[in-house]
């Protein structure tokens, strides 16, 4: 037989494009159109429907970018269409893909939302276009409204990088209505298209020698032969009949099994603001609820409790449909987190609260205790997650993002992930390598070939549906799933809930699944540790203010000095902070609109939290004229106990400043005429810390032009182009309030930096305040600290502990970690000596070592201060920023931990009459109180969250200052796990390395 494969494939391609798809709709009549252009932000349906509408037509322009138009469509269904399937077909001028173009939401004349519209979802069936969403009939006059969102099309490349999407794109209309008809839907033509596409996609994945491929090609050819292009609708059934036999052959017994789960990854903000995401969620949920009525097998995984809450708060009718769909099993809450957050950057307690607030919402509203942690698109995964997953009461973890690795292919798809403390969670990476699958033959074949556990396991999961900007599954996707459910040469496809997949996968493979220990480092998007500095600073400050607000409010209530604990305010504030930890907000990868709103939110929350803190502290301090120092850190400082308040002790030997030398008797620091630290001598250890020939606090400016994804990426070649910023405008030495101080001013390019270096009495650190007036483009500024320490690894604080990463590049896995995330500190050390760099608001770092001619090793810690990417916000971080760091010498990891808390929790001075005993006391400094609060159920119980910080085993006793009548160990949601014995009003316990323990004390 001659090879006519290409001939048939090209024939099919043209037939689909030019003959079949245009024939999906037959007879059509135009709808009458009226429009009201909303003048500003979106309004409620009630307000919109009450407006005066103007005549419009196909071709009517509307917009502008980010604007809203309400369209009223009306018409009469022809009586002679009785027996036909009729739909309203609305094209608002769609240009880009779903979620990245105009979008619409169909409403009844009473304002009830019915169904979303997007470029792949342009229809509304007659079954919902009658009065108040009922079925309309031929001969009926119908009327409905569409809320149309003029979301601009945003290409995901750097060609548009200079456009400030968040600042508005002008006031001119950007869309034109392209179609508004009532039309007969030719279901047989639509089915034929799906038959052809399913078979064509399958055959293209088979080898040229495979008989199955040739049989499918012959069937495709016969089907096209049977089709009359002059009567496509009338001959579609005949064409389908030629495909029946090849579509009916069952899959091989050993075929890979795919659990298909409907999905609509909805970024809570990204290339659109939060207010638009609320509407995306309503449109998507409406689509899914409508689709489930037609396809009862549909199961849709819906994560992010925040998005469920938006529906509840803003769309009561959609909320009722959502609850019904959840009860029927069509929509399945997953994830157990408030949002799909970043996991590298949120602090310890914040990451725990993601689970607390997410899981509690699903429990309260649906009675569902979610078991799957669903994070398909975050930018790497902290090693703290497995323990938090388990402590939240969840069992499984899913992500897809690690398939984006640039340097190394991750070796597993189904495995046990082992965290910091040894906790393991059963984990799956869908080998289909997308969370927006269309279940095409190409994708399904890729999933089968790519599955790393083949031979030992048989199952994988495939999230299908339009996502990122929402939309979700369409009828085409579900109908495709029916066709590939049991099809020869294809994986078997079953639509089912994620829990069904995980239970089956775990049952067949849990004993033999491989183990991955430690963080899941993503080998891309490393610049998200630095982009949008003010957003990151706002998050860090909010986390610590929340710690203080809870601590001091609880202490004041327990002491009987405050009547009420601010439960509702703290709950609301926490949720606002957690929302802004979404994986395109906190990482700095959204449009300027999003980050501007985040900064405004942080400022508002800071004012509220400061007021809560001040009220509680004043109540605790009482009346008087003494200066009472409050210490919210877990460690004692200057004679004031951790978590307590009192009068400070003396700080130590006085400092001196002479000839560029700052000396407090513990360290001696030399700052040269360039404002650089050329010597940092540890007097006690008799050791020079700065590496020979090097200088500390050296600002280094890099050209930063990543190949893709400006705000997200920094590519390794950025290091090839570096400029040491050593020129100075001035260097001034002084002593201010007993603190040795150096002020260094620099100007370079279009920017300037003022740094204030301080050496305080009684400390072994140099505090460095850096104020940057930043006006660069595509630049990356770092501060370098080269120290004379031989370290083959660095330690970085992460949630509830720290992790080690290599300073060398022995393997491609090591080399890929050229930029790393750390929370409050990074530490390098050799046996007997170490150095830490602590910070109050930065996350990105790199740590490298070099060999010197004298045989020694220089280990350099560099903090990433600020970037200037162009996309998606071309004005990223332009303006003034102030950040604080400290170089701590002679420090082990315990000192790094202590200094990290110190710089983030500065002492507060309140005028009052008495100190405050710590609400709880611990007898082991390795065990740290991360959170102290009153129980969420408003019982008045005191909840204390602790963790083992050293990476070793620790035994400790915690003793409350109040009389406790019972103590229990609880999970993150404060549910009972075990009773704990009270002895002398204290609880003694042992912790494994990095173990988290939450104790709940009942008060008398």
CSV table of C-alpha atoms in Angstrom, one decimal, residues 3-306:
chain,number,residue,atom,x,y,z
A,3,UNK,CA,2.1,5.8,2.0
A,4,UNK,CA,-0.7,8.4,1.9
A,5,UNK,CA,-0.5,9.3,5.6
A,6,UNK,CA,0.4,13.0,5.0
A,7,UNK,CA,-2.3,13.3,2.3
A,8,UNK,CA,-5.0,12.1,4.7
A,9,UNK,CA,-3.8,14.2,7.6
A,10,UNK,CA,-3.7,17.4,5.5
A,11,UNK,CA,-7.1,16.6,4.1
A,12,UNK,CA,-8.5,16.1,7.6
A,13,UNK,CA,-6.9,19.3,8.9
A,14,UNK,CA,-8.5,21.4,6.1
A,15,UNK,CA,-11.9,19.7,6.4
A,16,UNK,CA,-12.0,20.4,10.1
A,17,UNK,CA,-11.0,24.0,9.7
A,18,UNK,CA,-13.1,25.0,6.6
A,19,UNK,CA,-16.0,22.6,6.5
A,20,UNK,CA,-16.8,21.0,9.8
A,21,UNK,CA,-16.3,23.6,12.5
A,22,UNK,CA,-18.2,26.3,10.5
A,23,UNK,CA,-21.1,23.8,10.3
A,24,UNK,CA,-21.5,23.3,14.0
A,25,UNK,CA,-24.3,25.9,13.8
A,26,UNK,CA,-26.9,25.8,11.1
A,27,UNK,CA,-29.9,28.1,10.8
A,28,UNK,CA,-29.5,31.3,12.8
A,29,UNK,CA,-31.5,34.5,13.5
A,30,UNK,CA,-29.9,37.6,15.0
A,31,UNK,CA,-30.6,38.8,18.5
A,32,UNK,CA,-31.5,42.4,19.3
A,33,UNK,CA,-28.7,44.1,21.3
A,34,UNK,CA,-28.7,46.9,23.8
A,35,UNK,CA,-25.8,48.1,25.9
A,36,UNK,CA,-25.0,50.0,29.0
A,37,UNK,CA,-21.3,51.0,29.6
A,38,UNK,CA,-20.4,51.0,33.3
A,39,UNK,CA,-18.5,54.2,34.0
A,40,UNK,CA,-16.0,52.8,36.5
A,41,UNK,CA,-15.5,49.7,38.6
A,42,UNK,CA,-17.9,46.7,38.2
A,43,UNK,CA,-21.4,47.1,39.8
A,44,UNK,CA,-24.0,44.6,41.1
A,45,UNK,CA,-26.5,43.0,38.7
A,46,UNK,CA,-29.3,44.9,40.4
A,47,UNK,CA,-27.6,48.2,39.7
A,48,UNK,CA,-26.7,47.3,36.2
A,49,UNK,CA,-30.1,46.0,35.2
A,50,UNK,CA,-31.7,49.2,36.5
A,51,UNK,CA,-29.8,51.4,34.0
A,52,UNK,CA,-31.0,52.9,30.7
A,53,UNK,CA,-29.7,50.8,27.8
A,54,UNK,CA,-28.8,52.1,24.4
A,55,UNK,CA,-29.3,50.3,21.0
A,56,UNK,CA,-26.3,48.3,19.8
A,57,UNK,CA,-25.5,45.9,17.1
A,58,UNK,CA,-22.8,43.5,15.9
A,59,UNK,CA,-19.8,45.6,15.4
A,60,UNK,CA,-20.5,47.8,18.5
A,61,UNK,CA,-17.3,48.7,20.2
A,62,UNK,CA,-17.0,48.4,23.9
A,63,UNK,CA,-14.4,48.5,26.6
A,64,UNK,CA,-12.0,50.2,27.5
A,65,UNK,CA,-9.4,47.9,29.0
A,66,UNK,CA,-10.5,46.7,32.4
A,67,UNK,CA,-13.9,48.2,31.8
A,68,UNK,CA,-17.3,46.6,31.9
A,69,UNK,CA,-20.3,46.7,29.6
A,70,UNK,CA,-23.7,45.2,30.2
A,71,UNK,CA,-25.4,43.8,27.1
A,72,UNK,CA,-29.1,43.0,26.9
A,73,UNK,CA,-29.9,40.4,24.3
A,74,UNK,CA,-33.5,39.6,23.2
A,75,UNK,CA,-35.3,37.7,20.4
A,76,UNK,CA,-37.9,35.2,19.5
A,77,UNK,CA,-37.1,31.5,19.0
A,78,UNK,CA,-38.5,30.5,15.5
A,79,UNK,CA,-41.5,28.2,15.8
A,80,UNK,CA,-40.2,26.0,13.0
A,81,UNK,CA,-37.2,25.1,15.0
A,82,UNK,CA,-39.3,22.8,17.2
A,83,UNK,CA,-37.3,19.6,17.7
A,84,UNK,CA,-33.9,21.3,17.1
A,85,UNK,CA,-31.3,22.0,19.6
A,86,UNK,CA,-31.1,25.7,19.9
A,87,UNK,CA,-28.4,27.9,21.5
A,88,UNK,CA,-27.7,31.6,21.9
A,89,UNK,CA,-24.2,32.2,20.4
A,90,UNK,CA,-22.4,35.3,21.7
A,91,UNK,CA,-19.0,36.4,20.6
A,92,UNK,CA,-18.0,39.5,22.5
A,93,UNK,CA,-15.0,40.0,20.2
A,94,UNK,CA,-12.9,37.3,21.8
A,95,UNK,CA,-9.3,37.4,20.6
A,96,UNK,CA,-7.0,35.5,22.9
A,97,UNK,CA,-7.4,32.3,24.8
A,98,UNK,CA,-9.8,31.6,27.7
A,99,UNK,CA,-8.9,33.7,30.7
A,100,UNK,CA,-6.7,36.0,28.6
A,101,UNK,CA,-9.3,37.9,26.6
A,102,UNK,CA,-12.8,39.3,27.1
A,103,UNK,CA,-15.1,37.3,29.3
A,104,UNK,CA,-18.8,37.4,30.1
A,105,UNK,CA,-21.4,36.1,32.6
A,106,UNK,CA,-24.9,35.5,31.4
A,107,UNK,CA,-27.7,36.7,33.8
A,108,UNK,CA,-31.4,36.3,33.8
A,109,UNK,CA,-33.7,39.4,33.7
A,110,UNK,CA,-33.8,39.2,37.5
A,111,UNK,CA,-30.0,39.3,37.7
A,112,UNK,CA,-29.4,35.7,38.5
A,113,UNK,CA,-26.0,34.5,37.1
A,114,UNK,CA,-26.3,31.5,34.7
A,115,UNK,CA,-23.2,30.7,32.7
A,116,UNK,CA,-19.8,32.1,31.8
A,117,UNK,CA,-18.7,33.1,28.3
A,118,UNK,CA,-15.1,33.0,27.0
A,119,UNK,CA,-13.4,32.3,23.6
A,120,UNK,CA,-14.1,28.5,23.8
A,121,UNK,CA,-17.4,28.9,25.6
A,122,UNK,CA,-19.6,31.1,23.4
A,123,UNK,CA,-23.0,29.5,23.8
A,124,UNK,CA,-25.9,29.5,26.2
A,125,UNK,CA,-28.4,26.7,25.7
A,126,UNK,CA,-32.1,27.3,25.3
A,127,UNK,CA,-32.6,25.2,28.4
A,128,UNK,CA,-31.5,28.1,30.6
A,129,UNK,CA,-32.8,31.1,28.6
A,130,UNK,CA,-36.4,31.0,29.7
A,131,UNK,CA,-37.8,33.0,32.6
A,132,UNK,CA,-35.3,33.1,35.6
A,133,UNK,CA,-33.1,30.4,34.0
A,134,UNK,CA,-35.8,27.9,33.0
A,135,UNK,CA,-36.1,26.3,29.6
A,136,UNK,CA,-37.3,28.3,26.7
A,137,UNK,CA,-39.3,26.8,23.9
A,138,UNK,CA,-39.7,27.5,20.1
A,139,UNK,CA,-42.1,30.4,19.8
A,140,UNK,CA,-41.0,32.0,23.1
A,141,UNK,CA,-39.4,35.4,23.3
A,142,UNK,CA,-36.2,35.3,25.3
A,143,UNK,CA,-34.3,38.1,27.1
A,144,UNK,CA,-31.1,37.9,29.0
A,145,UNK,CA,-28.1,40.0,30.0
A,146,UNK,CA,-24.4,39.5,29.8
A,147,UNK,CA,-21.9,41.3,32.1
A,148,UNK,CA,-18.9,41.7,29.7
A,149,UNK,CA,-15.5,42.2,31.1
A,150,UNK,CA,-13.0,44.0,28.8
A,151,UNK,CA,-10.0,42.2,30.2
A,152,UNK,CA,-7.1,43.1,27.8
A,153,UNK,CA,-5.3,40.4,25.9
A,154,UNK,CA,-1.8,40.1,27.3
A,155,UNK,CA,0.7,38.1,25.3
A,156,UNK,CA,3.0,36.2,27.7
A,157,UNK,CA,6.2,37.5,26.2
A,158,UNK,CA,8.5,40.4,26.6
A,159,UNK,CA,7.3,42.3,23.5
A,160,UNK,CA,4.7,44.0,25.6
A,161,UNK,CA,7.0,44.5,28.6
A,162,UNK,CA,7.1,48.3,28.5
A,163,UNK,CA,3.3,48.5,28.8
A,164,UNK,CA,2.1,49.1,32.3
A,165,UNK,CA,-0.9,46.8,32.3
A,166,UNK,CA,-1.8,47.7,35.8
A,167,UNK,CA,-1.9,51.5,35.1
A,168,UNK,CA,-4.6,51.2,32.5
A,169,UNK,CA,-4.3,50.9,28.7
A,170,UNK,CA,-6.1,54.0,27.6
A,171,UNK,CA,-9.8,54.9,27.5
A,172,UNK,CA,-10.5,53.6,23.9
A,173,UNK,CA,-12.7,50.6,23.3
A,174,UNK,CA,-10.7,47.4,22.7
A,175,UNK,CA,-13.4,44.9,21.7
A,176,UNK,CA,-16.3,44.8,19.2
A,177,UNK,CA,-19.3,42.5,19.4
A,178,UNK,CA,-18.7,39.9,16.7
A,179,UNK,CA,-21.8,37.7,16.9
A,180,UNK,CA,-25.2,37.6,18.7
A,181,UNK,CA,-27.5,35.0,17.3
A,182,UNK,CA,-30.0,32.3,18.1
A,183,UNK,CA,-28.7,29.3,16.2
A,184,UNK,CA,-29.5,25.6,15.6
A,185,UNK,CA,-26.8,23.5,17.2
A,186,UNK,CA,-25.9,20.5,14.9
A,187,UNK,CA,-24.9,18.0,17.5
A,188,UNK,CA,-24.1,15.3,14.9
A,189,UNK,CA,-21.5,17.6,13.3
A,190,UNK,CA,-20.1,18.4,16.7
A,191,UNK,CA,-19.8,14.8,17.6
A,192,UNK,CA,-18.1,14.0,14.3
A,193,UNK,CA,-15.5,16.6,14.9
A,194,UNK,CA,-14.7,15.2,18.3
A,195,UNK,CA,-14.5,11.6,16.9
A,196,UNK,CA,-12.1,12.8,14.2
A,197,UNK,CA,-10.0,14.8,16.6
A,198,UNK,CA,-9.7,12.0,19.1
A,199,UNK,CA,-8.7,9.4,16.5
A,200,UNK,CA,-6.3,11.8,14.7
A,201,UNK,CA,-4.6,12.8,18.0
A,202,UNK,CA,-4.2,9.1,18.9
A,203,UNK,CA,-2.8,7.9,15.6
A,204,UNK,CA,-0.2,10.7,15.4
A,205,UNK,CA,1.3,9.3,18.7
A,206,UNK,CA,1.7,5.8,17.3
A,207,UNK,CA,4.7,4.6,15.4
A,208,UNK,CA,4.5,4.6,11.6
A,209,UNK,CA,4.7,0.8,11.6
A,210,UNK,CA,1.9,0.3,14.1
A,211,UNK,CA,-1.1,-1.4,12.5
A,212,UNK,CA,-3.4,0.5,14.7
A,213,UNK,CA,-2.2,3.8,13.2
A,214,UNK,CA,-2.8,2.6,9.7
A,215,UNK,CA,-6.3,1.3,10.5
A,216,UNK,CA,-7.2,4.7,12.0
A,217,UNK,CA,-5.9,6.5,9.0
A,218,UNK,CA,-8.0,4.3,6.7
A,219,UNK,CA,-11.1,5.0,8.8
A,220,UNK,CA,-10.5,8.7,8.8
A,221,UNK,CA,-10.2,8.6,5.1
A,222,UNK,CA,-13.4,6.7,4.7
A,223,UNK,CA,-15.2,9.1,7.0
A,224,UNK,CA,-14.2,12.0,4.9
A,225,UNK,CA,-15.3,10.2,1.8
A,226,UNK,CA,-18.7,9.8,3.3
A,227,UNK,CA,-19.1,13.4,4.0
A,228,UNK,CA,-20.9,15.7,1.6
A,229,UNK,CA,-19.5,19.2,1.9
A,230,UNK,CA,-22.7,20.6,0.5
A,231,UNK,CA,-24.7,18.9,3.2
A,232,UNK,CA,-22.4,18.5,6.2
A,233,UNK,CA,-25.1,18.3,8.8
A,234,UNK,CA,-27.1,15.8,6.7
A,235,UNK,CA,-24.1,13.4,6.1
A,236,UNK,CA,-22.4,13.7,9.5
A,237,UNK,CA,-24.0,10.6,10.9
A,238,UNK,CA,-22.9,8.6,7.8
A,239,UNK,CA,-19.3,9.9,8.3
A,240,UNK,CA,-19.4,9.0,12.0
A,241,UNK,CA,-20.5,5.4,11.1
A,242,UNK,CA,-17.2,4.9,9.3
A,243,UNK,CA,-15.4,5.5,12.7
A,244,UNK,CA,-17.5,3.3,14.9
A,245,UNK,CA,-15.4,0.2,14.7
A,246,UNK,CA,-12.0,1.9,15.4
A,247,UNK,CA,-13.6,3.9,18.2
A,248,UNK,CA,-15.1,0.8,19.9
A,249,UNK,CA,-11.9,-1.2,20.3
A,250,UNK,CA,-11.0,-1.5,24.0
A,251,UNK,CA,-7.7,-0.4,25.5
A,252,UNK,CA,-5.0,-3.0,26.2
A,253,UNK,CA,-5.3,-4.7,29.6
A,254,UNK,CA,-1.9,-3.2,30.6
A,255,UNK,CA,-2.7,0.3,29.4
A,256,UNK,CA,-1.8,3.2,31.7
A,257,UNK,CA,-4.8,4.4,33.8
A,258,UNK,CA,-5.4,8.1,33.9
A,259,UNK,CA,-7.7,9.7,36.5
A,260,UNK,CA,-9.1,12.8,34.7
A,261,UNK,CA,-10.1,15.6,37.1
A,262,UNK,CA,-11.9,18.7,35.9
A,263,UNK,CA,-9.9,21.7,36.8
A,264,UNK,CA,-9.6,25.5,36.3
A,265,UNK,CA,-6.5,26.8,37.7
A,266,UNK,CA,-7.6,30.3,38.7
A,267,UNK,CA,-4.7,32.6,39.7
A,268,UNK,CA,-6.1,34.7,42.5
A,269,UNK,CA,-4.3,37.6,40.9
A,270,UNK,CA,-1.7,37.8,38.2
A,271,UNK,CA,-2.2,39.6,34.9
A,272,UNK,CA,-5.5,40.9,36.4
A,273,UNK,CA,-6.5,42.4,39.7
A,274,UNK,CA,-8.2,40.7,42.6
A,275,UNK,CA,-11.5,42.2,41.8
A,276,UNK,CA,-11.4,40.5,38.4
A,277,UNK,CA,-10.5,37.1,39.9
A,278,UNK,CA,-13.8,37.3,41.9
A,279,UNK,CA,-15.7,37.5,38.6
A,280,UNK,CA,-13.5,34.8,37.0
A,281,UNK,CA,-14.5,32.5,39.8
A,282,UNK,CA,-18.2,33.2,39.5
A,283,UNK,CA,-18.0,32.6,35.7
A,284,UNK,CA,-16.1,29.3,36.1
A,285,UNK,CA,-18.3,27.9,38.9
A,286,UNK,CA,-21.4,28.8,36.8
A,287,UNK,CA,-19.9,27.0,33.8
A,288,UNK,CA,-19.1,23.9,35.8
A,289,UNK,CA,-22.5,23.7,37.5
A,290,UNK,CA,-24.3,24.1,34.1
A,291,UNK,CA,-22.0,21.5,32.5
A,292,UNK,CA,-22.5,19.0,35.3
A,293,UNK,CA,-26.3,19.1,34.5
A,294,UNK,CA,-25.5,17.8,31.0
A,295,UNK,CA,-22.6,15.5,31.9
A,296,UNK,CA,-23.4,13.9,35.2
A,297,UNK,CA,-20.0,12.1,35.3
A,298,UNK,CA,-18.2,15.5,35.6
A,299,UNK,CA,-15.9,15.9,38.7
A,300,UNK,CA,-14.3,19.3,39.1
A,301,UNK,CA,-11.5,19.9,41.7
A,302,UNK,CA,-11.9,23.4,43.1
A,303,UNK,CA,-9.1,24.6,45.4
A,304,UNK,CA,-8.5,27.8,47.3
A,305,UNK,CA,-11.0,28.4,50.1
A,306,UNK,CA,-10.6,32.1,49.5
